[in-house]
Amino acid sequence: MLKFALLGLLAQDPKHGYDLKNELEQALGGHWEINFGQIYTTLARLERDELVRVAAEDRDGRGKKTYRITAAGRKDLAAWFEEPVEKPRQLRDEFFIKWIVGKLAGQSDPMRIIDRQRQAYLTQLRDLTALTGRAGDPNVELMVEGAILHLQADLRWLDLCEERLERGELEKPRAAIRKE
Amino acid sequence: MNMIVETKNVTKTFGMNGIAVEAVRGIDLQVREGEFVAIVGPSGSGKSSLLHLIGAMDHPTSGEVFFRERPLSRMNDGARTDLRAREIGFIFQTFNLLPMLNVFENVEVVMRFGGLAKRERIQRTESLLKTVGLAERMRHLPNRLSGGERQRVAVARALANQPALVLADEPTGNLDSTTGTGILELLREICNSRKQTVIMVTHDFRAASYADRVLVLRDGRIRGEAGLKGVTDTHKTLNQLLELELE
Amino acid sequence: MLLDLAWKNIWRRKLRSLLTILGVASAVQLYLMVHGVMGTYTGEINGQVNAFAGRIVIQQQVESGGGKSDLTSSTSSLMEETAEALLATGGIDRAASSALLFVPIARALMPYIPPAVVAVGLEPGHEAAYLGGLKAASGRLTLEEPDEVILGQGAAEYYRSENNGDPVGIRSTIPVGGRTLKVVGILGDAPQLFANAVIMPLPTAQAIFDRPGTVTSVILTVQNTGAVETVKSSIQAGFSGLTVSTQDDMLRSASSILDAMNSFMSIIETSILTVAVIVVMIVVIVSVMEARREIGTLRAVGAARWRIFTMVAGQSIVLSMMGTLVALPIALFFVQWGMSDYLSSVTGVLQVWWQILVTAVGVGLAASILPAWQAVRVDPLESLRYE
């Protein structure tokens, strides 16, 4: 992901690694501090793949390089923009595994798992709603809204888990689509 | 902390076309002074019925509701009316402003029920309308206001007699999310700075997340509870979120 | 109090409120008319009776059917000889007693009311028998020549048309039954019985109306007011077939007629007011029905039942008072223009302003009882009804 972020920033004009970090942080509303090391390992990987090349190096030789995007880099970036994102947004996998494993192990009370999870989601939701209108950047704002909507869906899903559990529906096997 | 509202095994059964519908099935609830409690549940979960029982607008089929340790069932209509006037403020989903009264009058009229003198009523109405950001629209009739503005008037009206308890029944149900957020922030503010207790009923988790405590209601029973009190670090939250998104 | 809400509820439905007000106005206006007619009539009869204090009227009814209180009945007929004998009764003031001849010139507007204009013949020198206690507006109240006449104000007005439209005063002449009589006096304010009289010497009247040797009645004034009943008994002992009426008798017969009239009129008045009450009630019931949700909201935010009551009662009282307010100028208009004969007492009714106020408030209050009862019972939960 960082790969395309850096390519995108370099698409306009050549930049220092330091400039890249600043601009990226600014674009995200100044809420995220990006690790320098992360930036340089990514740049190194891009250079290896010939998607960027070093345009200039400071005379004092202390590694202050200016990077420029290559034609291959532009092509890669353009292809990335064209493609829709295939992967669905993250499922709350771990909770689901806890749910299944807890049932198999016969250890935890599923109701308690739900309650605790709801508490956690609600706390996250509270924190995120406290952010709306205060993130500073309209694009980041949009991301916050997205996260809120996801949390709301997660909470609804918990409701559904609870409802099915209460009705005892989770004990009965259902007709399922089986592999032939 | 003192309890402002307490319910003991409260039930409410409605007769609908000859079929008895149990809206509330034995709820024990305790709300402390100064708390902001959200009751969340899908429609038909009995959350509004519960709110009406707490607000002395309806009588339970069995069980008891206590307001500051006074059992509501022992009060006659006059005492209940007085309680609604002086100690409880009600915010409706459908705003329920009086259409023939302007913004100012809608707020002022309930102060009469609280027994305030005219001068104080005028002064307090003006300051409340300033608080909810409608000082400029005092002489407008409700039908010339947007939904959000109407609900702001309703919030001002609910605060008119400085009640200890504010009840909100789906206050954002008829509003778009931005306008709704404004109302929820207003409710949060009421609780934080005025030390008034707020009980809000909603089907919207996002709205509920403004509360200190969330009760989940289903089929007339409390199914779960979550405490949300604690400090929020805006910067930290965003950082975590971005970390998640960009990894 | 929620009286301002009552007022705003009225304003909210302007056309409906206006129609209600007009409905109430026409009912109240009608009520005032009926009340006025009845008041005029009562005043008239009482005035007549009062004018006969200490006097006895003797008549001999030829036909039955004439009311006893009809003092000017022209259907009575007495021979002059009988009249002479009556005037010789002991204990009377002969100077203030006289034989009289009443003959209607213009018909009465209503039964039991004296004829609109009536000729009265009386013995010259005994004018006090009829005119005792009355004052002249101009001229004199004595008849000295055979062709002299004294007019009541109503009669003077009646002859105005015969006088080229000019006011009839002393020294005017009027034509009566082919003779020209000279006006020598005009009566001051007096009950209609006198105000409509054309008073002339008895022989002149007998000649004009062709009633020689007969009179219609004899009026005796007793010397001592306390002896009225004694004189009456001695007349009844000496003469048979005569109707002898003292003031008490007149009062009795007058009040029996007035009582019957009053109970009849009060049925009409009550019906009219009931219509007004129902008009207001319907409108207020409808407005309560429309406002159930708002009333529920008011109850939910702490309005006590009595406040809801003031709102509904206030609305209905204001409607009724506005209707009354509109009715007053209409009623006065009718009084001023052409109907003053019937309605002279309406102005008197209007002067007792608190009575009107009480009536208007009463109509409003009566109309509000049912809708206010409905409104007061609205549950706070009705605030949640969807419209």
mmCIF file of C-alpha atoms in Angstrom, chain B residues 14 52 56-58 77 81-82 84-85 90 92-94 96-101 105 108-110 112-115 157 161 169, chain C residues 1-5 8-9 12 293-305 307 311 379-386:
data_model
loop_
_atom_site.group_PDB
_atom_site.id
_atom_site.type_symbol
_atom_site.label_atom_id
_atom_site.label_comp_id
_atom_site.label_asym_id
_atom_site.label_seq_id
_atom_site.Cartn_x
_atom_site.Cartn_y
_atom_site.Cartn_z
ATOM 1 C CA PHE B 14 -50.904 -3.676 25.665
ATOM 2 C CA HIS B 52 -42.899 6.468 28.791
ATOM 3 C CA ALA B 56 -44.638 9.248 34.167
ATOM 4 C CA MET B 57 -46.595 9.307 30.916
ATOM 5 C CA ASP B 58 -47.869 5.758 31.252
ATOM 6 C CA ASP B 77 -52.470 12.768 38.094
ATOM 7 C CA THR B 81 -48.163 16.226 35.802
ATOM 8 C CA ASP B 82 -46.133 18.373 38.136
ATOM 9 C CA ARG B 84 -43.354 16.033 34.159
ATOM 10 C CA ALA B 85 -43.416 19.818 34.289
ATOM 11 C CA PHE B 90 -39.128 15.206 27.102
ATOM 12 C CA PHE B 92 -39.876 13.536 20.928
ATOM 13 C CA GLN B 93 -38.856 11.831 17.729
ATOM 14 C CA THR B 94 -41.429 13.892 15.864
ATOM 15 C CA ASN B 96 -44.022 17.871 18.721
ATOM 16 C CA LEU B 97 -43.783 21.641 18.660
ATOM 17 C CA LEU B 98 -47.062 23.512 18.845
ATOM 18 C CA PRO B 99 -47.649 24.772 15.303
ATOM 19 C CA MET B 100 -49.510 27.941 16.268
ATOM 20 C CA LEU B 101 -46.741 29.133 18.573
ATOM 21 C CA GLU B 105 -43.479 30.808 22.688
ATOM 22 C CA GLU B 108 -41.804 29.853 27.086
ATOM 23 C CA VAL B 109 -45.147 28.100 27.449
ATOM 24 C CA VAL B 110 -43.786 25.137 29.412
ATOM 25 C CA ARG B 112 -45.578 28.480 32.987
ATOM 26 C CA PHE B 113 -46.145 24.880 34.003
ATOM 27 C CA GLY B 114 -42.989 25.130 36.077
ATOM 28 C CA GLY B 115 -44.430 28.172 37.816
ATOM 29 C CA ARG B 157 -38.154 23.274 25.570
ATOM 30 C CA ASN B 161 -37.676 24.131 33.686
ATOM 31 C CA ASP B 169 -37.243 9.274 22.340
ATOM 32 C CA MET C 1 -53.391 29.890 31.985
ATOM 33 C CA LEU C 2 -53.350 29.103 28.328
ATOM 34 C CA LEU C 3 -55.714 31.811 27.139
ATOM 35 C CA ASP C 4 -53.236 33.001 24.527
ATOM 36 C CA LEU C 5 -53.311 29.506 23.060
ATOM 37 C CA LYS C 8 -54.215 31.460 18.631
ATOM 38 C CA ASN C 9 -56.442 28.456 18.033
ATOM 39 C CA ARG C 12 -55.538 29.450 13.131
ATOM 40 C CA ARG C 293 -51.940 15.353 19.537
ATOM 41 C CA GLU C 294 -51.054 18.884 20.583
ATOM 42 C CA ILE C 295 -53.091 18.574 23.749
ATOM 43 C CA GLY C 296 -51.300 15.280 24.446
ATOM 44 C CA THR C 297 -47.969 17.051 23.950
ATOM 45 C CA LEU C 298 -48.993 19.815 26.339
ATOM 46 C CA ARG C 299 -49.965 17.194 28.905
ATOM 47 C CA ALA C 300 -46.693 15.323 28.340
ATOM 48 C CA VAL C 301 -44.594 18.421 28.959
ATOM 49 C CA GLY C 302 -46.477 19.182 32.147
ATOM 50 C CA ALA C 303 -49.688 21.116 31.432
ATOM 51 C CA ALA C 304 -52.176 20.383 34.209
ATOM 52 C CA ARG C 305 -55.744 19.504 33.355
ATOM 53 C CA ARG C 307 -54.842 24.612 32.054
ATOM 54 C CA MET C 311 -57.590 26.796 26.830
ATOM 55 C CA ASP C 379 -53.758 11.129 27.580
ATOM 56 C CA PRO C 380 -50.149 12.371 27.402
ATOM 57 C CA LEU C 381 -49.432 9.346 25.219
ATOM 58 C CA GLU C 382 -51.594 10.836 22.487
ATOM 59 C CA SER C 383 -48.663 13.135 21.804
ATOM 60 C CA LEU C 384 -47.085 10.159 20.049
ATOM 61 C CA ARG C 385 -49.873 9.588 17.572
ATOM 62 C CA TYR C 386 -48.886 10.032 13.987
#
